[in-house]
Amino acid sequence: MQRIRLRYAKRGPLRFTSHRDFARAFERALRRAAVPIAFSQGFTPHPKISYASAAPTGVGSEAEYLEIGLQATVDPEQLRVALDAALSPGLDILEAVIATEGGGGLADRIDASHWRLELPEVEPAIAKDAVGAFLAAQEVLVERMTKQGKRTFDARAAVNSLTVTGEPVLPSGAIGVPCAIIDLVVRQVTPAVRPDDVLSGLRVVAGLEPPVPPRVTRLAQGTLTAQGEIVDPLDADRGDVGIGGR
């Protein structure tokens, strides 16, 4: 069985696609592209697809990962092109590589994510003050509703870096509207700390409440090095030694 690892993106309106909806769309794409997908054994065989750390619904991403098992050998680039054509624009297959043997699973190579948080109508100076207060705090307790009910946890401990970048033009091209851009690197912990938890933390410590919904995009995920860089989980399969995400 050949194993192929894919990196895909959720862009534009398709960022509102839930993980379950994407999984259904991806299985349809496999059928349309006539991919020789392998199936599990038993009374209810399932296609051999393994997802790694899917982004929350409503969040854009340039770095989502999955692995598929195939019954026959295929060319990774031809597979990428066929699957990309079979999916809706905005669900884009960016890369396909052959999984190396003995290199561990994708989940073993992901322990951090790099995020971009766009806060329209928020002055960068105000966001910078809020970020400073967040980083100065020893603990930032936030609440989130989970399947087990409402939970309180520390959003500060998982944050590796949090900075306010320059003041770019809004993606919509709006003129004269401030937009704070926050660069966030967060480690994977239990419970997971998501960008909206960090935004809740900024509200807790500094009263920062964006007047319009922020736009959040995952730029990278992978292994966090001691230097604070993120190693792409596909690097080992490519044979690369490069570091990305920051």
One Martini backbone bead per residue (centre of mass of N, CA, C, O) as a GRO file, in nm:
protein
  246
    1MET     BB    1   0.094   0.038   0.025
    2GLN     BB    2   0.041   0.363  -0.052
    3ARG     BB    3   0.155   0.678   0.090
    4ILE     BB    4  -0.013   0.998   0.103
    5ARG     BB    5   0.068   1.341   0.146
    6LEU     BB    6  -0.131   1.634   0.224
    7ARG     BB    7  -0.171   1.976   0.129
    8TYR     BB    8  -0.420   2.216   0.234
    9ALA     BB    9  -0.678   2.462   0.164
   10LYS     BB   10  -0.874   2.733   0.321
   11ARG     BB   11  -1.071   2.963   0.130
   12GLY     BB   12  -1.261   3.196   0.186
   13PRO     BB   13  -1.578   3.077   0.214
   14LEU     BB   14  -1.449   2.779   0.270
   15ARG     BB   15  -1.381   2.829   0.578
   16PHE     BB   16  -1.687   2.729   0.661
   17THR     BB   17  -1.596   2.449   0.643
   18SER     BB   18  -1.627   2.169   0.784
   19HIS     BB   19  -1.471   1.885   0.855
   20ARG     BB   20  -1.703   1.699   0.766
   21ASP     BB   21  -1.752   1.833   0.489
   22PHE     BB   22  -1.471   1.788   0.379
   23ALA     BB   23  -1.466   1.480   0.398
   24ARG     BB   24  -1.693   1.440   0.195
   25ALA     BB   25  -1.565   1.596  -0.041
   26PHE     BB   26  -1.308   1.422  -0.057
   27GLU     BB   27  -1.444   1.151  -0.122
   28ARG     BB   28  -1.568   1.250  -0.385
   29ALA     BB   29  -1.299   1.325  -0.521
   30LEU     BB   30  -1.183   1.040  -0.527
   31ARG     BB   31  -1.399   0.931  -0.720
   32ARG     BB   32  -1.371   1.134  -0.956
   33ALA     BB   33  -1.045   1.069  -0.977
   34ALA     BB   34  -0.991   0.762  -0.949
   35VAL     BB   35  -0.882   0.672  -0.677
   36PRO     BB   36  -0.693   0.399  -0.526
   37ILE     BB   37  -0.831   0.345  -0.258
   38ALA     BB   38  -0.805   0.227   0.052
   39PHE     BB   39  -0.941  -0.021   0.281
   40SER     BB   40  -1.077  -0.137   0.536
   41GLN     BB   41  -1.161  -0.382   0.741
   42GLY     BB   42  -1.470  -0.547   0.745
   43PHE     BB   43  -1.811  -0.464   0.749
   44THR     BB   44  -1.712  -0.136   0.744
   45PRO     BB   45  -1.555   0.003   0.517
   46HIS     BB   46  -1.287   0.246   0.503
   47PRO     BB   47  -1.120   0.493   0.405
   48LYS     BB   48  -0.774   0.571   0.401
   49ILE     BB   49  -0.796   0.839   0.626
   50SER     BB   50  -0.580   1.097   0.772
   51TYR     BB   51  -0.608   1.347   1.005
   52ALA     BB   52  -0.446   1.674   1.098
   53SER     BB   53  -0.534   1.921   1.277
   54ALA     BB   54  -0.799   2.075   1.233
   55ALA     BB   55  -0.952   2.350   1.160
   56PRO     BB   56  -1.173   2.561   1.239
   57THR     BB   57  -1.459   2.687   1.178
   58GLY     BB   58  -1.397   2.992   0.991
   59VAL     BB   59  -1.102   2.913   0.920
   60GLY     BB   60  -0.827   2.972   0.766
   61SER     BB   61  -0.589   2.786   0.541
   62GLU     BB   62  -0.237   2.676   0.441
   63ALA     BB   63  -0.214   2.411   0.668
   64GLU     BB   64  -0.333   2.121   0.579
   65TYR     BB   65  -0.355   1.765   0.676
   66LEU     BB   66  -0.312   1.441   0.504
   67GLU     BB   67  -0.372   1.080   0.470
   68ILE     BB   68  -0.331   0.820   0.222
   69GLY     BB   69  -0.434   0.501   0.104
   70LEU     BB   70  -0.316   0.279  -0.155
   71GLN     BB   71  -0.346   0.015  -0.395
   72ALA     BB   72  -0.171   0.202  -0.583
   73THR     BB   73   0.058   0.348  -0.777
   74VAL     BB   74   0.135   0.700  -0.782
   75ASP     BB   75   0.157   1.022  -0.885
   76PRO     BB   76   0.157   1.289  -0.684
   77GLU     BB   77   0.101   1.525  -0.887
   78GLN     BB   78  -0.136   1.396  -1.036
   79LEU     BB   79  -0.307   1.370  -0.786
   80ARG     BB   80  -0.325   1.666  -0.708
   81VAL     BB   81  -0.460   1.769  -0.967
   82ALA     BB   82  -0.714   1.588  -0.957
   83LEU     BB   83  -0.820   1.675  -0.676
   84ASP     BB   84  -0.832   1.980  -0.724
   85ALA     BB   85  -1.043   1.958  -0.962
   86ALA     BB   86  -1.266   1.802  -0.767
   87LEU     BB   87  -1.267   2.062  -0.610
   88SER     BB   88  -1.349   2.340  -0.477
   89PRO     BB   89  -1.288   2.651  -0.481
   90GLY     BB   90  -1.089   2.681  -0.170
   91LEU     BB   91  -1.020   2.371  -0.201
   92ASP     BB   92  -0.673   2.323  -0.191
   93ILE     BB   93  -0.424   2.138  -0.344
   94LEU     BB   94  -0.072   2.189  -0.285
   95GLU     BB   95   0.040   1.893  -0.188
   96ALA     BB   96   0.237   1.587  -0.271
   97VAL     BB   97   0.363   1.302  -0.086
   98ILE     BB   98   0.564   1.048  -0.001
   99ALA     BB   99   0.574   0.839   0.251
  100THR     BB  100   0.789   0.757   0.480
  101GLU     BB  101   0.948   0.508   0.628
  102GLY     BB  102   0.958   0.536   0.976
  103GLY     BB  103   0.854   0.860   1.031
  104GLY     BB  104   0.585   0.866   1.123
  105GLY     BB  105   0.327   1.051   1.193
  106LEU     BB  106   0.181   1.349   1.151
  107ALA     BB  107   0.109   1.404   1.452
  108ASP     BB  108   0.419   1.381   1.544
  109ARG     BB  109   0.481   1.670   1.365
  110ILE     BB  110   0.264   1.825   1.559
  111ASP     BB  111   0.294   2.119   1.808
  112ALA     BB  112   0.220   2.373   1.614
  113SER     BB  113   0.096   2.714   1.536
  114HIS     BB  114   0.047   2.959   1.273
  115TRP     BB  115  -0.102   3.288   1.299
  116ARG     BB  116  -0.348   3.514   1.152
  117LEU     BB  117  -0.485   3.825   1.285
  118GLU     BB  118  -0.759   4.014   1.179
  119LEU     BB  119  -0.849   4.361   1.298
  120PRO     BB  120  -1.088   4.538   1.218
  121GLU     BB  121  -1.107   4.857   1.361
  122VAL     BB  122  -0.812   4.827   1.487
  123GLU     BB  123  -0.567   4.968   1.645
  124PRO     BB  124  -0.242   4.881   1.668
  125ALA     BB  125  -0.181   5.019   1.943
  126ILE     BB  126  -0.404   4.875   2.102
  127ALA     BB  127  -0.311   4.587   2.041
  128LYS     BB  128  -0.027   4.617   2.166
  129ASP     BB  129  -0.121   4.666   2.457
  130ALA     BB  130  -0.276   4.396   2.485
  131VAL     BB  131  -0.036   4.210   2.430
  132GLY     BB  132   0.139   4.308   2.664
  133ALA     BB  133  -0.061   4.219   2.888
  134PHE     BB  134  -0.067   3.922   2.816
  135LEU     BB  135   0.247   3.863   2.842
  136ALA     BB  136   0.263   3.969   3.149
  137ALA     BB  137   0.098   3.740   3.226
  138GLN     BB  138   0.086   3.439   3.403
  139GLU     BB  139  -0.237   3.435   3.362
  140VAL     BB  140  -0.518   3.336   3.131
  141LEU     BB  141  -0.850   3.314   3.184
  142VAL     BB  142  -1.081   3.106   3.006
  143GLU     BB  143  -1.384   3.037   2.826
  144ARG     BB  144  -1.540   2.720   2.710
  145MET     BB  145  -1.745   2.538   2.512
  146THR     BB  146  -1.802   2.195   2.549
  147LYS     BB  147  -1.904   1.870   2.553
  148GLN     BB  148  -1.857   1.894   2.886
  149GLY     BB  149  -1.880   2.193   2.889
  150LYS     BB  150  -1.772   2.438   3.075
  151ARG     BB  151  -1.438   2.578   3.046
  152THR     BB  152  -1.139   2.649   3.232
  153PHE     BB  153  -0.838   2.815   3.102
  154ASP     BB  154  -0.504   2.865   3.000
  155ALA     BB  155  -0.390   3.080   2.736
  156ARG     BB  156  -0.085   3.155   2.797
  157ALA     BB  157   0.094   2.888   2.807
  158ALA     BB  158   0.071   2.822   2.480
  159VAL     BB  159   0.221   3.084   2.412
  160ASN     BB  160   0.507   3.166   2.226
  161SER     BB  161   0.387   3.403   2.033
  162LEU     BB  162   0.305   3.774   2.031
  163THR     BB  163   0.229   4.002   1.765
  164VAL     BB  164   0.243   4.320   1.609
  165THR     BB  165   0.219   4.433   1.311
  166GLY     BB  166   0.161   4.603   1.067
  167GLU     BB  167  -0.041   4.834   0.848
  168PRO     BB  168  -0.237   4.713   0.632
  169VAL     BB  169  -0.432   4.658   0.390
  170LEU     BB  170  -0.719   4.550   0.341
  171PRO     BB  171  -0.840   4.287   0.165
  172SER     BB  172  -1.083   4.471   0.044
  173GLY     BB  173  -0.946   4.776   0.007
  174ALA     BB  174  -0.986   4.953   0.228
  175ILE     BB  175  -0.996   5.299   0.321
  176GLY     BB  176  -0.915   5.427   0.640
  177VAL     BB  177  -0.898   5.144   0.787
  178PRO     BB  178  -0.816   4.993   1.050
  179CYS     BB  179  -0.563   4.713   1.102
  180ALA     BB  180  -0.488   4.464   1.303
  181ILE     BB  181  -0.195   4.249   1.321
  182ILE     BB  182  -0.164   3.916   1.439
  183ASP     BB  183   0.103   3.715   1.560
  184LEU     BB  184   0.075   3.353   1.611
  185VAL     BB  185   0.218   3.112   1.844
  186VAL     BB  186   0.097   2.780   1.921
  187ARG     BB  187   0.073   2.526   2.132
  188GLN     BB  188   0.001   2.199   2.188
  189VAL     BB  189  -0.267   2.128   2.406
  190THR     BB  190  -0.451   2.033   2.712
  191PRO     BB  191  -0.644   2.208   2.604
  192ALA     BB  192  -0.689   2.362   2.328
  193VAL     BB  193  -0.547   2.657   2.186
  194ARG     BB  194  -0.709   2.911   2.028
  195PRO     BB  195  -0.748   3.208   1.880
  196ASP     BB  196  -1.017   3.276   2.035
  197ASP     BB  197  -0.882   3.248   2.314
  198VAL     BB  198  -0.682   3.481   2.282
  199LEU     BB  199  -0.899   3.694   2.233
  200SER     BB  200  -1.028   3.651   2.508
  201GLY     BB  201  -0.771   3.730   2.665
  202LEU     BB  202  -0.761   4.027   2.562
  203ARG     BB  203  -1.028   4.098   2.699
  204VAL     BB  204  -0.952   4.030   2.991
  205VAL     BB  205  -0.677   4.216   3.017
  206ALA     BB  206  -0.785   4.481   2.799
  207GLY     BB  207  -1.074   4.503   2.650
  208LEU     BB  208  -1.056   4.365   2.370
  209GLU     BB  209  -1.313   4.449   2.112
  210PRO     BB  210  -1.397   4.380   1.820
  211PRO     BB  211  -1.647   4.516   1.608
  212VAL     BB  212  -1.551   4.287   1.420
  213PRO     BB  213  -1.485   4.006   1.286
  214PRO     BB  214  -1.229   3.823   1.271
  215ARG     BB  215  -0.951   3.714   1.067
  216VAL     BB  216  -0.843   3.374   1.031
  217THR     BB  217  -0.508   3.226   0.971
  218ARG     BB  218  -0.335   2.951   0.880
  219LEU     BB  219   0.011   2.922   0.790
  220ALA     BB  220   0.118   2.697   1.003
  221GLN     BB  221   0.243   2.359   1.079
  222GLY     BB  222   0.435   2.183   1.346
  223THR     BB  223   0.756   2.187   1.460
  224LEU     BB  224   0.895   2.326   1.743
  225THR     BB  225   1.165   2.504   1.800
  226ALA     BB  226   1.399   2.659   2.000
  227GLN     BB  227   1.379   2.920   1.790
  228GLY     BB  228   1.058   2.938   1.699
  229GLU     BB  229   1.022   2.744   1.471
  230ILE     BB  230   0.857   2.580   1.187
  231VAL     BB  231   0.827   2.249   1.086
  232ASP     BB  232   0.741   2.091   0.826
  233PRO     BB  233   0.588   1.774   0.807
  234LEU     BB  234   0.706   1.721   0.496
  235ASP     BB  235   1.017   1.737   0.502
  236ALA     BB  236   1.093   1.433   0.552
  237ASP     BB  237   0.964   1.339   0.275
  238ARG     BB  238   1.144   1.532   0.092
  239GLY     BB  239   1.435   1.593   0.242
  240ASP     BB  240   1.421   1.838   0.402
  241VAL     BB  241   1.556   2.132   0.615
  242GLY     BB  242   1.356   2.333   0.621
  243ILE     BB  243   1.196   2.635   0.748
  244GLY     BB  244   0.865   2.729   0.848
  245GLY     BB  245   0.609   2.990   0.942
  246ARG     BB  246   0.796   3.283   1.006
   0.00000   0.00000   0.00000
